[in-house]
């Protein structure tokens, strides 16, 4: 704000969060039925952007079968006690970036 006594003007500052990119991509996982499968991805920066995990085309959420963790720039997905039905592609997407294993 600028105030000269007779006149006054104001302006605002707007910031855009820079997009995060994937710097450590997903790796394929081979495990035995009944064991856990762990997938990890690392981003270039911590971000408030929505990150999403997918099994095939199905979005995943944390529940008793899937655990999703975020620790700084590291994003992890743990598939608990996998079965043959869990075989397929796992994808991680953030902004316009994605990685698949």
PDB file of N, CA and C in Angstrom:
ATOM      1  N   UNK A   1       0.844  -1.168   0.000  1.00  0.00           N
ATOM      2  CA  UNK A   1       0.000   0.000   0.000  1.00  0.00           C
ATOM      3  C   UNK A   1       0.894   1.238   0.000  1.00  0.00           C
ATOM      4  N   UNK A   2       0.473   2.239  -0.743  1.00  0.00           N
ATOM      5  CA  UNK A   2       1.175   3.514  -0.778  1.00  0.00           C
ATOM      6  C   UNK A   2       0.157   4.602  -0.445  1.00  0.00           C
ATOM      7  N   UNK A   3       0.468   5.414   0.563  1.00  0.00           N
ATOM      8  CA  UNK A   3      -0.450   6.470   1.006  1.00  0.00           C
ATOM      9  C   UNK A   3       0.316   7.789   1.019  1.00  0.00           C
ATOM     10  N   UNK A   4      -0.133   8.784   0.214  1.00  0.00           N
ATOM     11  CA  UNK A   4       0.527  10.085   0.147  1.00  0.00           C
ATOM     12  C   UNK A   4      -0.197  11.127   0.988  1.00  0.00           C
ATOM     13  N   UNK A   5      -1.239  10.719   1.661  1.00  0.00           N
ATOM     14  CA  UNK A   5      -2.040  11.656   2.426  1.00  0.00           C
ATOM     15  C   UNK A   5      -3.325  11.963   1.690  1.00  0.00           C
ATOM     16  N   UNK A   6      -3.207  12.447   0.420  1.00  0.00           N
ATOM     17  CA  UNK A   6      -4.381  12.749  -0.396  1.00  0.00           C
ATOM     18  C   UNK A   6      -4.811  11.547  -1.236  1.00  0.00           C
ATOM     19  N   UNK A   7      -3.850  10.689  -1.561  1.00  0.00           N
ATOM     20  CA  UNK A   7      -4.145   9.542  -2.426  1.00  0.00           C
ATOM     21  C   UNK A   7      -3.595   8.262  -1.806  1.00  0.00           C
ATOM     22  N   UNK A   8      -4.235   7.174  -2.206  1.00  0.00           N
ATOM     23  CA  UNK A   8      -3.826   5.881  -1.685  1.00  0.00           C
ATOM     24  C   UNK A   8      -3.976   4.829  -2.794  1.00  0.00           C
ATOM     25  N   UNK A   9      -3.023   3.924  -2.859  1.00  0.00           N
ATOM     26  CA  UNK A   9      -3.117   2.825  -3.827  1.00  0.00           C
ATOM     27  C   UNK A   9      -2.627   1.546  -3.156  1.00  0.00           C
ATOM     28  N   UNK A  10      -3.158   0.427  -3.600  1.00  0.00           N
ATOM     29  CA  UNK A  10      -2.754  -0.867  -3.046  1.00  0.00           C
ATOM     30  C   UNK A  10      -2.509  -1.857  -4.177  1.00  0.00           C
ATOM     31  N   UNK A  11      -1.745  -2.856  -3.868  1.00  0.00           N
ATOM     32  CA  UNK A  11      -1.463  -3.945  -4.810  1.00  0.00           C
ATOM     33  C   UNK A  11      -1.330  -5.233  -4.011  1.00  0.00           C
ATOM     34  N   UNK A  12      -1.420  -6.356  -4.679  1.00  0.00           N
ATOM     35  CA  UNK A  12      -1.311  -7.650  -4.018  1.00  0.00           C
ATOM     36  C   UNK A  12      -0.207  -8.475  -4.675  1.00  0.00           C
ATOM     37  N   UNK A  13       0.360  -9.359  -3.898  1.00  0.00           N
ATOM     38  CA  UNK A  13       1.365 -10.298  -4.399  1.00  0.00           C
ATOM     39  C   UNK A  13       0.721 -11.673  -4.443  1.00  0.00           C
ATOM     40  N   UNK A  14       0.800 -12.329  -5.595  1.00  0.00           N
ATOM     41  CA  UNK A  14       0.272 -13.674  -5.757  1.00  0.00           C
ATOM     42  C   UNK A  14       1.425 -14.598  -6.109  1.00  0.00           C
ATOM     43  N   UNK A  15       1.522 -15.714  -5.403  1.00  0.00           N
ATOM     44  CA  UNK A  15       2.585 -16.674  -5.654  1.00  0.00           C
ATOM     45  C   UNK A  15       1.992 -17.958  -6.219  1.00  0.00           C
ATOM     46  N   UNK A  16       2.693 -18.531  -7.184  1.00  0.00           N
ATOM     47  CA  UNK A  16       2.321 -19.829  -7.719  1.00  0.00           C
ATOM     48  C   UNK A  16       3.359 -20.835  -7.263  1.00  0.00           C
ATOM     49  N   UNK A  17       2.884 -21.971  -6.782  1.00  0.00           N
ATOM     50  CA  UNK A  17       3.794 -23.027  -6.360  1.00  0.00           C
ATOM     51  C   UNK A  17       4.424 -23.657  -7.593  1.00  0.00           C
ATOM     52  N   UNK A  18       5.766 -23.719  -7.648  1.00  0.00           N
ATOM     53  CA  UNK A  18       6.391 -24.377  -8.791  1.00  0.00           C
ATOM     54  C   UNK A  18       6.017 -25.861  -8.808  1.00  0.00           C
ATOM     55  N   UNK A  19       5.859 -26.412  -9.972  1.00  0.00           N
ATOM     56  CA  UNK A  19       5.476 -27.812 -10.107  1.00  0.00           C
ATOM     57  C   UNK A  19       6.622 -28.714  -9.648  1.00  0.00           C
ATOM     58  N   UNK A  20       6.255 -29.760  -8.928  1.00  0.00           N
ATOM     59  CA  UNK A  20       7.238 -30.761  -8.522  1.00  0.00           C
ATOM     60  C   UNK A  20       7.424 -31.746  -9.666  1.00  0.00           C
ATOM     61  N   UNK A  21       8.625 -32.262  -9.802  1.00  0.00           N
ATOM     62  CA  UNK A  21       8.881 -33.301 -10.794  1.00  0.00           C
ATOM     63  C   UNK A  21       9.340 -34.560 -10.065  1.00  0.00           C
ATOM     64  N   UNK A  22       9.284 -35.682 -10.744  1.00  0.00           N
ATOM     65  CA  UNK A  22       9.687 -36.955 -10.162  1.00  0.00           C
ATOM     66  C   UNK A  22      11.178 -37.150 -10.436  1.00  0.00           C
ATOM     67  N   UNK A  23      11.976 -37.230  -9.375  1.00  0.00           N
ATOM     68  CA  UNK A  23      13.420 -37.381  -9.534  1.00  0.00           C
ATOM     69  C   UNK A  23      13.877 -38.816  -9.265  1.00  0.00           C
ATOM     70  N   UNK A  24      13.083 -39.592  -8.551  1.00  0.00           N
ATOM     71  CA  UNK A  24      13.373 -41.012  -8.349  1.00  0.00           C
ATOM     72  C   UNK A  24      12.120 -41.770  -8.729  1.00  0.00           C
ATOM     73  N   UNK A  25      12.194 -42.479  -9.829  1.00  0.00           N
ATOM     74  CA  UNK A  25      11.023 -43.144 -10.404  1.00  0.00           C
ATOM     75  C   UNK A  25      10.730 -44.477  -9.718  1.00  0.00           C
ATOM     76  N   UNK A  26       9.523 -44.981  -9.944  1.00  0.00           N
ATOM     77  CA  UNK A  26       9.141 -46.278  -9.400  1.00  0.00           C
ATOM     78  C   UNK A  26       9.977 -47.391 -10.000  1.00  0.00           C
ATOM     79  N   UNK A  27      10.202 -48.442  -9.220  1.00  0.00           N
ATOM     80  CA  UNK A  27      10.918 -49.627  -9.680  1.00  0.00           C
ATOM     81  C   UNK A  27       9.958 -50.817  -9.599  1.00  0.00           C
ATOM     82  N   UNK A  28      10.116 -51.755 -10.525  1.00  0.00           N
ATOM     83  CA  UNK A  28       9.315 -52.978 -10.504  1.00  0.00           C
ATOM     84  C   UNK A  28       9.572 -53.739  -9.205  1.00  0.00           C
ATOM     85  N   UNK A  29       8.532 -54.405  -8.701  1.00  0.00           N
ATOM     86  CA  UNK A  29       8.628 -55.185  -7.469  1.00  0.00           C
ATOM     87  C   UNK A  29       8.162 -56.604  -7.755  1.00  0.00           C
ATOM     88  N   UNK A  30       8.958 -57.583  -7.331  1.00  0.00           N
ATOM     89  CA  UNK A  30       8.556 -58.990  -7.395  1.00  0.00           C
ATOM     90  C   UNK A  30       8.538 -59.513  -5.967  1.00  0.00           C
ATOM     91  N   UNK A  31       7.447 -60.159  -5.587  1.00  0.00           N
ATOM     92  CA  UNK A  31       7.312 -60.667  -4.225  1.00  0.00           C
ATOM     93  C   UNK A  31       6.455 -61.924  -4.248  1.00  0.00           C
ATOM     94  N   UNK A  32       6.299 -62.540  -3.108  1.00  0.00           N
ATOM     95  CA  UNK A  32       5.482 -63.745  -2.992  1.00  0.00           C
ATOM     96  C   UNK A  32       4.073 -63.380  -2.522  1.00  0.00           C
ATOM     97  N   UNK A  33       3.114 -64.197  -2.921  1.00  0.00           N
ATOM     98  CA  UNK A  33       1.738 -64.007  -2.481  1.00  0.00           C
ATOM     99  C   UNK A  33       1.701 -64.041  -0.948  1.00  0.00           C
ATOM    100  N   UNK A  34       0.965 -63.084  -0.375  1.00  0.00           N
ATOM    101  CA  UNK A  34       0.852 -62.986   1.084  1.00  0.00           C
ATOM    102  C   UNK A  34       1.844 -62.024   1.707  1.00  0.00           C
ATOM    103  N   UNK A  35       2.866 -61.596   0.945  1.00  0.00           N
ATOM    104  CA  UNK A  35       3.835 -60.624   1.460  1.00  0.00           C
ATOM    105  C   UNK A  35       3.424 -59.217   1.044  1.00  0.00           C
ATOM    106  N   UNK A  36       4.112 -58.213   1.595  1.00  0.00           N
ATOM    107  CA  UNK A  36       3.852 -56.814   1.249  1.00  0.00           C
ATOM    108  C   UNK A  36       4.695 -56.410   0.041  1.00  0.00           C
ATOM    109  N   UNK A  37       4.153 -55.541  -0.795  1.00  0.00           N
ATOM    110  CA  UNK A  37       4.891 -54.957  -1.913  1.00  0.00           C
ATOM    111  C   UNK A  37       5.020 -53.458  -1.641  1.00  0.00           C
ATOM    112  N   UNK A  38       6.254 -52.943  -1.698  1.00  0.00           N
ATOM    113  CA  UNK A  38       6.522 -51.541  -1.368  1.00  0.00           C
ATOM    114  C   UNK A  38       7.010 -50.810  -2.615  1.00  0.00           C
ATOM    115  N   UNK A  39       6.369 -49.696  -2.927  1.00  0.00           N
ATOM    116  CA  UNK A  39       6.744 -48.841  -4.050  1.00  0.00           C
ATOM    117  C   UNK A  39       7.088 -47.458  -3.505  1.00  0.00           C
ATOM    118  N   UNK A  40       8.163 -46.858  -4.026  1.00  0.00           N
ATOM    119  CA  UNK A  40       8.579 -45.534  -3.579  1.00  0.00           C
ATOM    120  C   UNK A  40       8.911 -44.638  -4.762  1.00  0.00           C
ATOM    121  N   UNK A  41       8.608 -43.356  -4.575  1.00  0.00           N
ATOM    122  CA  UNK A  41       8.885 -42.325  -5.567  1.00  0.00           C
ATOM    123  C   UNK A  41       9.404 -41.108  -4.800  1.00  0.00           C
ATOM    124  N   UNK A  42      10.354 -40.375  -5.383  1.00  0.00           N
ATOM    125  CA  UNK A  42      10.842 -39.154  -4.737  1.00  0.00           C
ATOM    126  C   UNK A  42      10.646 -37.983  -5.679  1.00  0.00           C
ATOM    127  N   UNK A  43      10.153 -36.885  -5.118  1.00  0.00           N
ATOM    128  CA  UNK A  43       9.889 -35.675  -5.896  1.00  0.00           C
ATOM    129  C   UNK A  43      11.017 -34.671  -5.738  1.00  0.00           C
ATOM    130  N   UNK A  44      11.044 -33.693  -6.612  1.00  0.00           N
ATOM    131  CA  UNK A  44      12.081 -32.653  -6.579  1.00  0.00           C
ATOM    132  C   UNK A  44      11.894 -31.696  -5.410  1.00  0.00           C
ATOM    133  N   UNK A  45      10.688 -31.634  -4.873  1.00  0.00           N
ATOM    134  CA  UNK A  45      10.417 -30.736  -3.748  1.00  0.00           C
ATOM    135  C   UNK A  45       9.172 -31.198  -3.029  1.00  0.00           C
ATOM    136  N   UNK A  46       9.039 -30.782  -1.780  1.00  0.00           N
ATOM    137  CA  UNK A  46       7.786 -31.026  -1.071  1.00  0.00           C
ATOM    138  C   UNK A  46       6.709 -30.212  -1.774  1.00  0.00           C
ATOM    139  N   UNK A  47       5.527 -30.758  -1.839  1.00  0.00           N
ATOM    140  CA  UNK A  47       4.488 -30.082  -2.607  1.00  0.00           C
ATOM    141  C   UNK A  47       3.122 -30.262  -1.960  1.00  0.00           C
ATOM    142  N   UNK A  48       2.271 -29.281  -2.200  1.00  0.00           N
ATOM    143  CA  UNK A  48       0.883 -29.380  -1.755  1.00  0.00           C
ATOM    144  C   UNK A  48       0.007 -29.897  -2.887  1.00  0.00           C
ATOM    145  N   UNK A  49       0.605 -30.110  -4.062  1.00  0.00           N
ATOM    146  CA  UNK A  49      -0.154 -30.637  -5.192  1.00  0.00           C
ATOM    147  C   UNK A  49      -0.674 -32.026  -4.849  1.00  0.00           C
ATOM    148  N   UNK A  50      -1.810 -32.362  -5.417  1.00  0.00           N
ATOM    149  CA  UNK A  50      -2.372 -33.680  -5.191  1.00  0.00           C
ATOM    150  C   UNK A  50      -1.527 -34.740  -5.877  1.00  0.00           C
ATOM    151  N   UNK A  51      -1.073 -35.702  -5.100  1.00  0.00           N
ATOM    152  CA  UNK A  51      -0.370 -36.865  -5.635  1.00  0.00           C
ATOM    153  C   UNK A  51      -1.314 -38.048  -5.501  1.00  0.00           C
ATOM    154  N   UNK A  52      -1.292 -38.953  -6.479  1.00  0.00           N
ATOM    155  CA  UNK A  52      -2.238 -40.064  -6.478  1.00  0.00           C
ATOM    156  C   UNK A  52      -1.548 -41.342  -6.928  1.00  0.00           C
ATOM    157  N   UNK A  53      -1.874 -42.447  -6.259  1.00  0.00           N
ATOM    158  CA  UNK A  53      -1.410 -43.780  -6.623  1.00  0.00           C
ATOM    159  C   UNK A  53      -2.532 -44.509  -7.340  1.00  0.00           C
ATOM    160  N   UNK A  54      -2.168 -45.375  -8.304  1.00  0.00           N
ATOM    161  CA  UNK A  54      -3.144 -46.151  -9.067  1.00  0.00           C
ATOM    162  C   UNK A  54      -2.680 -47.594  -9.189  1.00  0.00           C
ATOM    163  N   UNK A  55      -3.623 -48.518  -9.122  1.00  0.00           N
ATOM    164  CA  UNK A  55      -3.400 -49.916  -9.499  1.00  0.00           C
ATOM    165  C   UNK A  55      -4.189 -50.093 -10.780  1.00  0.00           C
ATOM    166  N   UNK A  56      -3.483 -50.203 -11.910  1.00  0.00           N
ATOM    167  CA  UNK A  56      -4.154 -50.144 -13.210  1.00  0.00           C
ATOM    168  C   UNK A  56      -4.751 -48.754 -13.362  1.00  0.00           C
ATOM    169  N   UNK A  57      -6.050 -48.668 -13.585  1.00  0.00           N
ATOM    170  CA  UNK A  57      -6.740 -47.379 -13.689  1.00  0.00           C
ATOM    171  C   UNK A  57      -7.479 -47.004 -12.407  1.00  0.00           C
ATOM    172  N   UNK A  58      -7.357 -47.832 -11.366  1.00  0.00           N
ATOM    173  CA  UNK A  58      -8.112 -47.635 -10.127  1.00  0.00           C
ATOM    174  C   UNK A  58      -7.290 -46.802  -9.150  1.00  0.00           C
ATOM    175  N   UNK A  59      -7.807 -45.622  -8.736  1.00  0.00           N
ATOM    176  CA  UNK A  59      -7.093 -44.815  -7.736  1.00  0.00           C
ATOM    177  C   UNK A  59      -7.071 -45.540  -6.387  1.00  0.00           C
ATOM    178  N   UNK A  60      -5.948 -45.464  -5.690  1.00  0.00           N
ATOM    179  CA  UNK A  60      -5.797 -46.121  -4.395  1.00  0.00           C
ATOM    180  C   UNK A  60      -5.846 -45.107  -3.264  1.00  0.00           C
ATOM    181  N   UNK A  61      -6.347 -45.546  -2.124  1.00  0.00           N
ATOM    182  CA  UNK A  61      -6.375 -44.735  -0.918  1.00  0.00           C
ATOM    183  C   UNK A  61      -5.881 -45.584   0.243  1.00  0.00           C
ATOM    184  N   UNK A  62      -5.427 -44.927   1.299  1.00  0.00           N
ATOM    185  CA  UNK A  62      -4.986 -45.663   2.481  1.00  0.00           C
ATOM    186  C   UNK A  62      -6.178 -46.374   3.115  1.00  0.00           C
ATOM    187  N   UNK A  63      -5.994 -47.655   3.381  1.00  0.00           N
ATOM    188  CA  UNK A  63      -6.999 -48.446   4.095  1.00  0.00           C
ATOM    189  C   UNK A  63      -6.283 -49.665   4.658  1.00  0.00           C
ATOM    190  N   UNK A  64      -7.018 -50.704   5.038  1.00  0.00           N
ATOM    191  CA  UNK A  64      -6.383 -51.871   5.658  1.00  0.00           C
ATOM    192  C   UNK A  64      -5.515 -52.657   4.666  1.00  0.00           C
ATOM    193  N   UNK A  65      -5.734 -52.469   3.355  1.00  0.00           N
ATOM    194  CA  UNK A  65      -4.963 -53.196   2.347  1.00  0.00           C
ATOM    195  C   UNK A  65      -3.839 -52.360   1.722  1.00  0.00           C
ATOM    196  N   UNK A  66      -3.964 -51.050   1.742  1.00  0.00           N
ATOM    197  CA  UNK A  66      -2.991 -50.147   1.116  1.00  0.00           C
ATOM    198  C   UNK A  66      -2.578 -49.088   2.132  1.00  0.00           C
ATOM    199  N   UNK A  67      -1.290 -48.869   2.247  1.00  0.00           N
ATOM    200  CA  UNK A  67      -0.810 -47.782   3.110  1.00  0.00           C
ATOM    201  C   UNK A  67      -0.059 -46.784   2.250  1.00  0.00           C
ATOM    202  N   UNK A  68      -0.504 -45.537   2.285  1.00  0.00           N
ATOM    203  CA  UNK A  68       0.139 -44.462   1.529  1.00  0.00           C
ATOM    204  C   UNK A  68       0.814 -43.537   2.530  1.00  0.00           C
ATOM    205  N   UNK A  69       2.109 -43.300   2.310  1.00  0.00           N
ATOM    206  CA  UNK A  69       2.897 -42.441   3.210  1.00  0.00           C
ATOM    207  C   UNK A  69       3.534 -41.305   2.422  1.00  0.00           C
ATOM    208  N   UNK A  70       3.672 -40.168   3.093  1.00  0.00           N
ATOM    209  CA  UNK A  70       4.425 -39.038   2.546  1.00  0.00           C
ATOM    210  C   UNK A  70       5.381 -38.574   3.640  1.00  0.00           C
ATOM    211  N   UNK A  71       6.685 -38.630   3.341  1.00  0.00           N
ATOM    212  CA  UNK A  71       7.706 -38.165   4.268  1.00  0.00           C
ATOM    213  C   UNK A  71       8.602 -37.196   3.515  1.00  0.00           C
ATOM    214  N   UNK A  72       8.289 -35.907   3.611  1.00  0.00           N
ATOM    215  CA  UNK A  72       9.038 -34.894   2.874  1.00  0.00           C
ATOM    216  C   UNK A  72       8.792 -35.049   1.391  1.00  0.00           C
ATOM    217  N   UNK A  73       9.850 -35.360   0.650  1.00  0.00           N
ATOM    218  CA  UNK A  73       9.721 -35.509  -0.799  1.00  0.00           C
ATOM    219  C   UNK A  73       9.491 -36.969  -1.209  1.00  0.00           C
ATOM    220  N   UNK A  74       9.538 -37.897  -0.244  1.00  0.00           N
ATOM    221  CA  UNK A  74       9.385 -39.327  -0.538  1.00  0.00           C
ATOM    222  C   UNK A  74       7.929 -39.745  -0.350  1.00  0.00           C
ATOM    223  N   UNK A  75       7.391 -40.368  -1.413  1.00  0.00           N
ATOM    224  CA  UNK A  75       6.020 -40.885  -1.401  1.00  0.00           C
ATOM    225  C   UNK A  75       6.092 -42.403  -1.513  1.00  0.00           C
ATOM    226  N   UNK A  76       5.392 -43.110  -0.621  1.00  0.00           N
ATOM    227  CA  UNK A  76       5.449 -44.564  -0.587  1.00  0.00           C
ATOM    228  C   UNK A  76       4.062 -45.172  -0.638  1.00  0.00           C
ATOM    229  N   UNK A  77       3.980 -46.337  -1.257  1.00  0.00           N
ATOM    230  CA  UNK A  77       2.764 -47.137  -1.285  1.00  0.00           C
ATOM    231  C   UNK A  77       3.141 -48.540  -0.833  1.00  0.00           C
ATOM    232  N   UNK A  78       2.424 -49.049   0.168  1.00  0.00           N
ATOM    233  CA  UNK A  78       2.621 -50.418   0.630  1.00  0.00           C
ATOM    234  C   UNK A  78       1.325 -51.175   0.363  1.00  0.00           C
ATOM    235  N   UNK A  79       1.414 -52.190  -0.496  1.00  0.00           N
ATOM    236  CA  UNK A  79       0.280 -53.088  -0.730  1.00  0.00           C
ATOM    237  C   UNK A  79       0.438 -54.243   0.243  1.00  0.00           C
ATOM    238  N   UNK A  80      -0.491 -54.379   1.181  1.00  0.00           N
ATOM    239  CA  UNK A  80      -0.417 -55.391   2.231  1.00  0.00           C
ATOM    240  C   UNK A  80      -0.881 -56.752   1.719  1.00  0.00           C
ATOM    241  N   UNK A  81      -0.130 -57.782   2.066  1.00  0.00           N
ATOM    242  CA  UNK A  81      -0.493 -59.169   1.798  1.00  0.00           C
ATOM    243  C   UNK A  81      -1.054 -59.348   0.386  1.00  0.00           C
ATOM    244  N   UNK A  82      -0.205 -59.085  -0.602  1.00  0.00           N
ATOM    245  CA  UNK A  82      -0.643 -59.110  -2.000  1.00  0.00           C
ATOM    246  C   UNK A  82      -1.167 -60.483  -2.410  1.00  0.00           C
ATOM    247  N   UNK A  83      -2.095 -60.454  -3.358  1.00  0.00           N
ATOM    248  CA  UNK A  83      -2.646 -61.671  -3.955  1.00  0.00           C
ATOM    249  C   UNK A  83      -2.416 -61.592  -5.459  1.00  0.00           C
ATOM    250  N   UNK A  84      -2.752 -62.648  -6.163  1.00  0.00           N
ATOM    251  CA  UNK A  84      -2.587 -62.648  -7.618  1.00  0.00           C
ATOM    252  C   UNK A  84      -3.414 -61.556  -8.274  1.00  0.00           C
ATOM    253  N   UNK A  85      -4.533 -61.157  -7.661  1.00  0.00           N
ATOM    254  CA  UNK A  85      -5.369 -60.084  -8.211  1.00  0.00           C
ATOM    255  C   UNK A  85      -4.679 -58.722  -8.165  1.00  0.00           C
ATOM    256  N   UNK A  86      -3.630 -58.599  -7.346  1.00  0.00           N
ATOM    257  CA  UNK A  86      -2.892 -57.333  -7.243  1.00  0.00           C
ATOM    258  C   UNK A  86      -1.853 -57.164  -8.346  1.00  0.00           C
ATOM    259  N   UNK A  87      -1.617 -58.204  -9.150  1.00  0.00           N
ATOM    260  CA  UNK A  87      -0.640 -58.104 -10.239  1.00  0.00           C
ATOM    261  C   UNK A  87      -1.113 -57.063 -11.250  1.00  0.00           C
ATOM    262  N   UNK A  88      -0.192 -56.282 -11.729  1.00  0.00           N
ATOM    263  CA  UNK A  88      -0.516 -55.272 -12.725  1.00  0.00           C
ATOM    264  C   UNK A  88       0.361 -54.063 -12.542  1.00  0.00           C
ATOM    265  N   UNK A  89       0.005 -52.998 -13.222  1.00  0.00           N
ATOM    266  CA  UNK A  89       0.826 -51.791 -13.169  1.00  0.00           C
ATOM    267  C   UNK A  89       0.410 -50.893 -12.007  1.00  0.00           C
ATOM    268  N   UNK A  90       1.427 -50.369 -11.334  1.00  0.00           N
ATOM    269  CA  UNK A  90       1.249 -49.368 -10.278  1.00  0.00           C
ATOM    270  C   UNK A  90       1.750 -48.054 -10.849  1.00  0.00           C
ATOM    271  N   UNK A  91       0.949 -47.001 -10.701  1.00  0.00           N
ATOM    272  CA  UNK A  91       1.341 -45.676 -11.188  1.00  0.00           C
ATOM    273  C   UNK A  91       1.268 -44.662 -10.068  1.00  0.00           C
ATOM    274  N   UNK A  92       2.164 -43.694 -10.146  1.00  0.00           N
ATOM    275  CA  UNK A  92       2.169 -42.545  -9.240  1.00  0.00           C
ATOM    276  C   UNK A  92       2.082 -41.306 -10.100  1.00  0.00           C
ATOM    277  N   UNK A  93       1.152 -40.411  -9.790  1.00  0.00           N
ATOM    278  CA  UNK A  93       0.980 -39.198 -10.585  1.00  0.00           C
ATOM    279  C   UNK A  93       0.953 -37.974  -9.664  1.00  0.00           C
ATOM    280  N   UNK A  94       1.669 -36.931 -10.104  1.00  0.00           N
ATOM    281  CA  UNK A  94       1.649 -35.650  -9.414  1.00  0.00           C
ATOM    282  C   UNK A  94       1.720 -34.573 -10.494  1.00  0.00           C
ATOM    283  N   UNK A  95       0.741 -33.677 -10.494  1.00  0.00           N
ATOM    284  CA  UNK A  95       0.690 -32.671 -11.535  1.00  0.00           C
ATOM    285  C   UNK A  95       0.604 -33.336 -12.892  1.00  0.00           C
ATOM    286  N   UNK A  96       1.493 -32.969 -13.807  1.00  0.00           N
ATOM    287  CA  UNK A  96       1.511 -33.557 -15.144  1.00  0.00           C
ATOM    288  C   UNK A  96       2.551 -34.671 -15.270  1.00  0.00           C
ATOM    289  N   UNK A  97       3.164 -35.067 -14.151  1.00  0.00           N
ATOM    290  CA  UNK A  97       4.219 -36.074 -14.159  1.00  0.00           C
ATOM    291  C   UNK A  97       3.685 -37.408 -13.640  1.00  0.00           C
ATOM    292  N   UNK A  98       4.218 -38.493 -14.177  1.00  0.00           N
ATOM    293  CA  UNK A  98       3.814 -39.816 -13.697  1.00  0.00           C
ATOM    294  C   UNK A  98       4.966 -40.802 -13.846  1.00  0.00           C
ATOM    295  N   UNK A  99       4.897 -41.873 -13.059  1.00  0.00           N
ATOM    296  CA  UNK A  99       5.852 -42.966 -13.126  1.00  0.00           C
ATOM    297  C   UNK A  99       5.059 -44.258 -12.944  1.00  0.00           C
ATOM    298  N   UNK A 100       5.464 -45.305 -13.667  1.00  0.00           N
ATOM    299  CA  UNK A 100       4.741 -46.579 -13.632  1.00  0.00           C
ATOM    300  C   UNK A 100       5.727 -47.719 -13.466  1.00  0.00           C
ATOM    301  N   UNK A 101       5.322 -48.734 -12.683  1.00  0.00           N
ATOM    302  CA  UNK A 101       6.129 -49.962 -12.511  1.00  0.00           C
ATOM    303  C   UNK A 101       5.195 -51.147 -12.527  1.00  0.00           C
TER     304      UNK A 101
END
